Amino acid sequence: MDNYKNYELTDEQWKRIKPLLPPEYTGKKGRPRKDNRLMLNGMLWINHTGAQWRQLPECYDPWQSVYARFAKWRDEGIWEEIFLELNKDADTENFSIDATCVKVHQSSNGGEKIRR
């Protein structure tokens, strides 16, 4: 798992995000949830590498479990809460906006094709 450390959360980052995540132990019967930090680190690995879910290294648990947690957090709005929390520290003093405009030939965007 050492090869993947550069994709993982630092302890400081984890402390900020942890309260926003659902508890791992709910007091209900059955198997406890898998470790949120491990799951989140797996999601970050996917995000950083651009790999497919099936390519997730085994050290992060089965890809199906990590994806299911990702989708659940998406549906519950947890990703938005994380974004809002981390965005509080954003440096908004300087923004760079690219206003590049690229013209496309009319035939490439659904326009009438020119026949010669």
PDB file of C-alpha atoms in Angstrom:
ATOM      1  CA  MET A   1       0.000   0.000   0.000  1.00  0.00           C
ATOM      2  CA  ASP A   2       3.043   2.268   0.270  1.00  0.00           C
ATOM      3  CA  ASN A   3       2.934   2.988  -3.474  1.00  0.00           C
ATOM      4  CA  TYR A   4      -0.439   4.671  -3.072  1.00  0.00           C
ATOM      5  CA  LYS A   5       0.328   6.957  -0.110  1.00  0.00           C
ATOM      6  CA  ASN A   6       0.648  10.080  -2.265  1.00  0.00           C
ATOM      7  CA  TYR A   7      -3.054   9.757  -3.165  1.00  0.00           C
ATOM      8  CA  GLU A   8      -4.274   9.405   0.402  1.00  0.00           C
ATOM      9  CA  LEU A   9      -5.570  11.950   2.879  1.00  0.00           C
ATOM     10  CA  THR A  10      -3.228  13.417   5.431  1.00  0.00           C
ATOM     11  CA  ASP A  11      -4.207  13.197   9.103  1.00  0.00           C
ATOM     12  CA  GLU A  12      -5.092  16.905   9.052  1.00  0.00           C
ATOM     13  CA  GLN A  13      -7.348  16.510   6.008  1.00  0.00           C
ATOM     14  CA  TRP A  14      -8.991  13.457   7.549  1.00  0.00           C
ATOM     15  CA  LYS A  15      -9.784  15.345  10.778  1.00  0.00           C
ATOM     16  CA  ARG A  16     -11.707  17.951   8.763  1.00  0.00           C
ATOM     17  CA  ILE A  17     -13.666  15.477   6.665  1.00  0.00           C
ATOM     18  CA  LYS A  18     -14.390  12.740   9.207  1.00  0.00           C
ATOM     19  CA  PRO A  19     -17.277  14.552  10.997  1.00  0.00           C
ATOM     20  CA  LEU A  20     -19.066  14.986   7.663  1.00  0.00           C
ATOM     21  CA  LEU A  21     -19.211  11.258   6.960  1.00  0.00           C
ATOM     22  CA  PRO A  22     -21.827   8.816   8.240  1.00  0.00           C
ATOM     23  CA  PRO A  23     -20.724   6.850  11.323  1.00  0.00           C
ATOM     24  CA  GLU A  24     -19.150   3.472  10.677  1.00  0.00           C
ATOM     25  CA  TYR A  25     -20.782   1.962  13.743  1.00  0.00           C
ATOM     26  CA  THR A  26     -24.498   2.644  13.912  1.00  0.00           C
ATOM     27  CA  GLY A  27     -25.367   0.279  16.754  1.00  0.00           C
ATOM     28  CA  LYS A  28     -27.438  -1.887  14.417  1.00  0.00           C
ATOM     29  CA  LYS A  29     -27.011  -5.621  14.211  1.00  0.00           C
ATOM     30  CA  GLY A  30     -24.938  -7.064  11.438  1.00  0.00           C
ATOM     31  CA  ARG A  31     -21.537  -6.442  10.022  1.00  0.00           C
ATOM     32  CA  PRO A  32     -20.089  -2.976  10.775  1.00  0.00           C
ATOM     33  CA  ARG A  33     -19.371  -0.692   7.852  1.00  0.00           C
ATOM     34  CA  LYS A  34     -15.934  -0.741   6.334  1.00  0.00           C
ATOM     35  CA  ASP A  35     -13.507   1.990   7.351  1.00  0.00           C
ATOM     36  CA  ASN A  36     -14.561   5.355   5.864  1.00  0.00           C
ATOM     37  CA  ARG A  37     -10.978   6.568   5.528  1.00  0.00           C
ATOM     38  CA  LEU A  38      -9.920   3.476   3.587  1.00  0.00           C
ATOM     39  CA  MET A  39     -12.942   3.829   1.313  1.00  0.00           C
ATOM     40  CA  LEU A  40     -12.312   7.545   0.762  1.00  0.00           C
ATOM     41  CA  ASN A  41      -8.654   6.905  -0.021  1.00  0.00           C
ATOM     42  CA  GLY A  42      -9.760   4.367  -2.631  1.00  0.00           C
ATOM     43  CA  MET A  43     -12.081   6.950  -4.162  1.00  0.00           C
ATOM     44  CA  LEU A  44      -9.244   9.470  -4.232  1.00  0.00           C
ATOM     45  CA  TRP A  45      -7.010   6.927  -5.955  1.00  0.00           C
ATOM     46  CA  ILE A  46      -9.628   6.543  -8.695  1.00  0.00           C
ATOM     47  CA  ASN A  47      -9.948  10.327  -8.985  1.00  0.00           C
ATOM     48  CA  HIS A  48      -6.205  10.968  -9.156  1.00  0.00           C
ATOM     49  CA  THR A  49      -5.369   8.183 -11.575  1.00  0.00           C
ATOM     50  CA  GLY A  50      -8.414   8.350 -13.831  1.00  0.00           C
ATOM     51  CA  ALA A  51      -8.578   4.571 -13.725  1.00  0.00           C
ATOM     52  CA  GLN A  52     -11.739   2.518 -14.026  1.00  0.00           C
ATOM     53  CA  TRP A  53     -13.353   1.244 -10.827  1.00  0.00           C
ATOM     54  CA  ARG A  54     -12.344  -2.316 -11.694  1.00  0.00           C
ATOM     55  CA  GLN A  55      -8.682  -1.253 -11.609  1.00  0.00           C
ATOM     56  CA  LEU A  56      -8.811  -0.173  -7.960  1.00  0.00           C
ATOM     57  CA  PRO A  57      -5.936  -1.814  -6.047  1.00  0.00           C
ATOM     58  CA  GLU A  58      -7.012  -4.603  -3.700  1.00  0.00           C
ATOM     59  CA  CYS A  59      -5.569  -2.772  -0.686  1.00  0.00           C
ATOM     60  CA  TYR A  60      -8.626  -0.486  -0.801  1.00  0.00           C
ATOM     61  CA  ASP A  61     -11.135  -3.358  -0.599  1.00  0.00           C
ATOM     62  CA  PRO A  62     -13.195  -4.683  -3.500  1.00  0.00           C
ATOM     63  CA  TRP A  63     -13.986  -1.998  -6.049  1.00  0.00           C
ATOM     64  CA  GLN A  64     -17.691  -2.808  -5.782  1.00  0.00           C
ATOM     65  CA  SER A  65     -17.708  -1.843  -2.095  1.00  0.00           C
ATOM     66  CA  VAL A  66     -15.820   1.388  -2.698  1.00  0.00           C
ATOM     67  CA  TYR A  67     -18.067   2.326  -5.613  1.00  0.00           C
ATOM     68  CA  ALA A  68     -21.223   1.547  -3.610  1.00  0.00           C
ATOM     69  CA  ARG A  69     -20.024   3.870  -0.832  1.00  0.00           C
ATOM     70  CA  PHE A  70     -19.136   6.555  -3.391  1.00  0.00           C
ATOM     71  CA  ALA A  71     -22.618   6.350  -4.947  1.00  0.00           C
ATOM     72  CA  LYS A  72     -24.315   6.373  -1.526  1.00  0.00           C
ATOM     73  CA  TRP A  73     -22.437   9.497  -0.474  1.00  0.00           C
ATOM     74  CA  ARG A  74     -23.293  11.096  -3.815  1.00  0.00           C
ATOM     75  CA  ASP A  75     -26.987  10.351  -3.382  1.00  0.00           C
ATOM     76  CA  GLU A  76     -26.990  11.626   0.218  1.00  0.00           C
ATOM     77  CA  GLY A  77     -25.251  14.913  -0.678  1.00  0.00           C
ATOM     78  CA  ILE A  78     -22.166  14.131   1.399  1.00  0.00           C
ATOM     79  CA  TRP A  79     -19.785  15.069  -1.426  1.00  0.00           C
ATOM     80  CA  GLU A  80     -21.355  18.503  -1.586  1.00  0.00           C
ATOM     81  CA  GLU A  81     -20.891  18.946   2.185  1.00  0.00           C
ATOM     82  CA  ILE A  82     -17.233  17.940   1.872  1.00  0.00           C
ATOM     83  CA  PHE A  83     -16.747  20.374  -0.994  1.00  0.00           C
ATOM     84  CA  LEU A  84     -18.339  23.226   0.960  1.00  0.00           C
ATOM     85  CA  GLU A  85     -16.173  22.495   4.008  1.00  0.00           C
ATOM     86  CA  LEU A  86     -12.939  22.356   2.039  1.00  0.00           C
ATOM     87  CA  ASN A  87     -13.927  25.373  -0.044  1.00  0.00           C
ATOM     88  CA  LYS A  88     -13.924  27.551   3.090  1.00  0.00           C
ATOM     89  CA  ASP A  89     -10.147  27.735   2.808  1.00  0.00           C
ATOM     90  CA  ALA A  90     -10.082  28.530  -0.896  1.00  0.00           C
ATOM     91  CA  ASP A  91      -7.930  31.460  -1.921  1.00  0.00           C
ATOM     92  CA  THR A  92     -10.439  33.559  -3.822  1.00  0.00           C
ATOM     93  CA  GLU A  93      -8.190  36.602  -4.147  1.00  0.00           C
ATOM     94  CA  ASN A  94      -6.876  35.627  -7.567  1.00  0.00           C
ATOM     95  CA  PHE A  95      -8.868  33.828 -10.231  1.00  0.00           C
ATOM     96  CA  SER A  96      -7.721  32.966 -13.717  1.00  0.00           C
ATOM     97  CA  ILE A  97     -10.439  32.462 -16.279  1.00  0.00           C
ATOM     98  CA  ASP A  98      -9.656  31.181 -19.737  1.00  0.00           C
ATOM     99  CA  ALA A  99     -11.893  32.847 -22.312  1.00  0.00           C
ATOM    100  CA  THR A 100     -10.475  31.005 -25.294  1.00  0.00           C
ATOM    101  CA  CYS A 101     -12.895  30.567 -28.159  1.00  0.00           C
ATOM    102  CA  VAL A 102     -12.311  27.926 -30.795  1.00  0.00           C
ATOM    103  CA  LYS A 103     -14.322  28.053 -33.996  1.00  0.00           C
ATOM    104  CA  VAL A 104     -15.468  24.756 -35.405  1.00  0.00           C
ATOM    105  CA  HIS A 105     -16.277  24.111 -39.024  1.00  0.00           C
ATOM    106  CA  GLN A 106     -20.033  24.124 -39.606  1.00  0.00           C
ATOM    107  CA  SER A 107     -20.068  20.502 -40.734  1.00  0.00           C
ATOM    108  CA  SER A 108     -18.580  19.305 -37.461  1.00  0.00           C
ATOM    109  CA  ASN A 109     -21.320  20.750 -35.266  1.00  0.00           C
ATOM    110  CA  GLY A 110     -24.357  19.476 -37.109  1.00  0.00           C
ATOM    111  CA  GLY A 111     -24.513  22.128 -39.804  1.00  0.00           C
ATOM    112  CA  GLU A 112     -25.056  21.393 -43.453  1.00  0.00           C
ATOM    113  CA  LYS A 113     -22.078  19.654 -45.030  1.00  0.00           C
ATOM    114  CA  ILE A 114     -20.415  21.310 -47.987  1.00  0.00           C
ATOM    115  CA  ARG A 115     -20.233  19.042 -51.004  1.00  0.00           C
ATOM    116  CA  ARG A 116     -17.703  19.744 -53.728  1.00  0.00           C
TER     117      ARG A 116
END
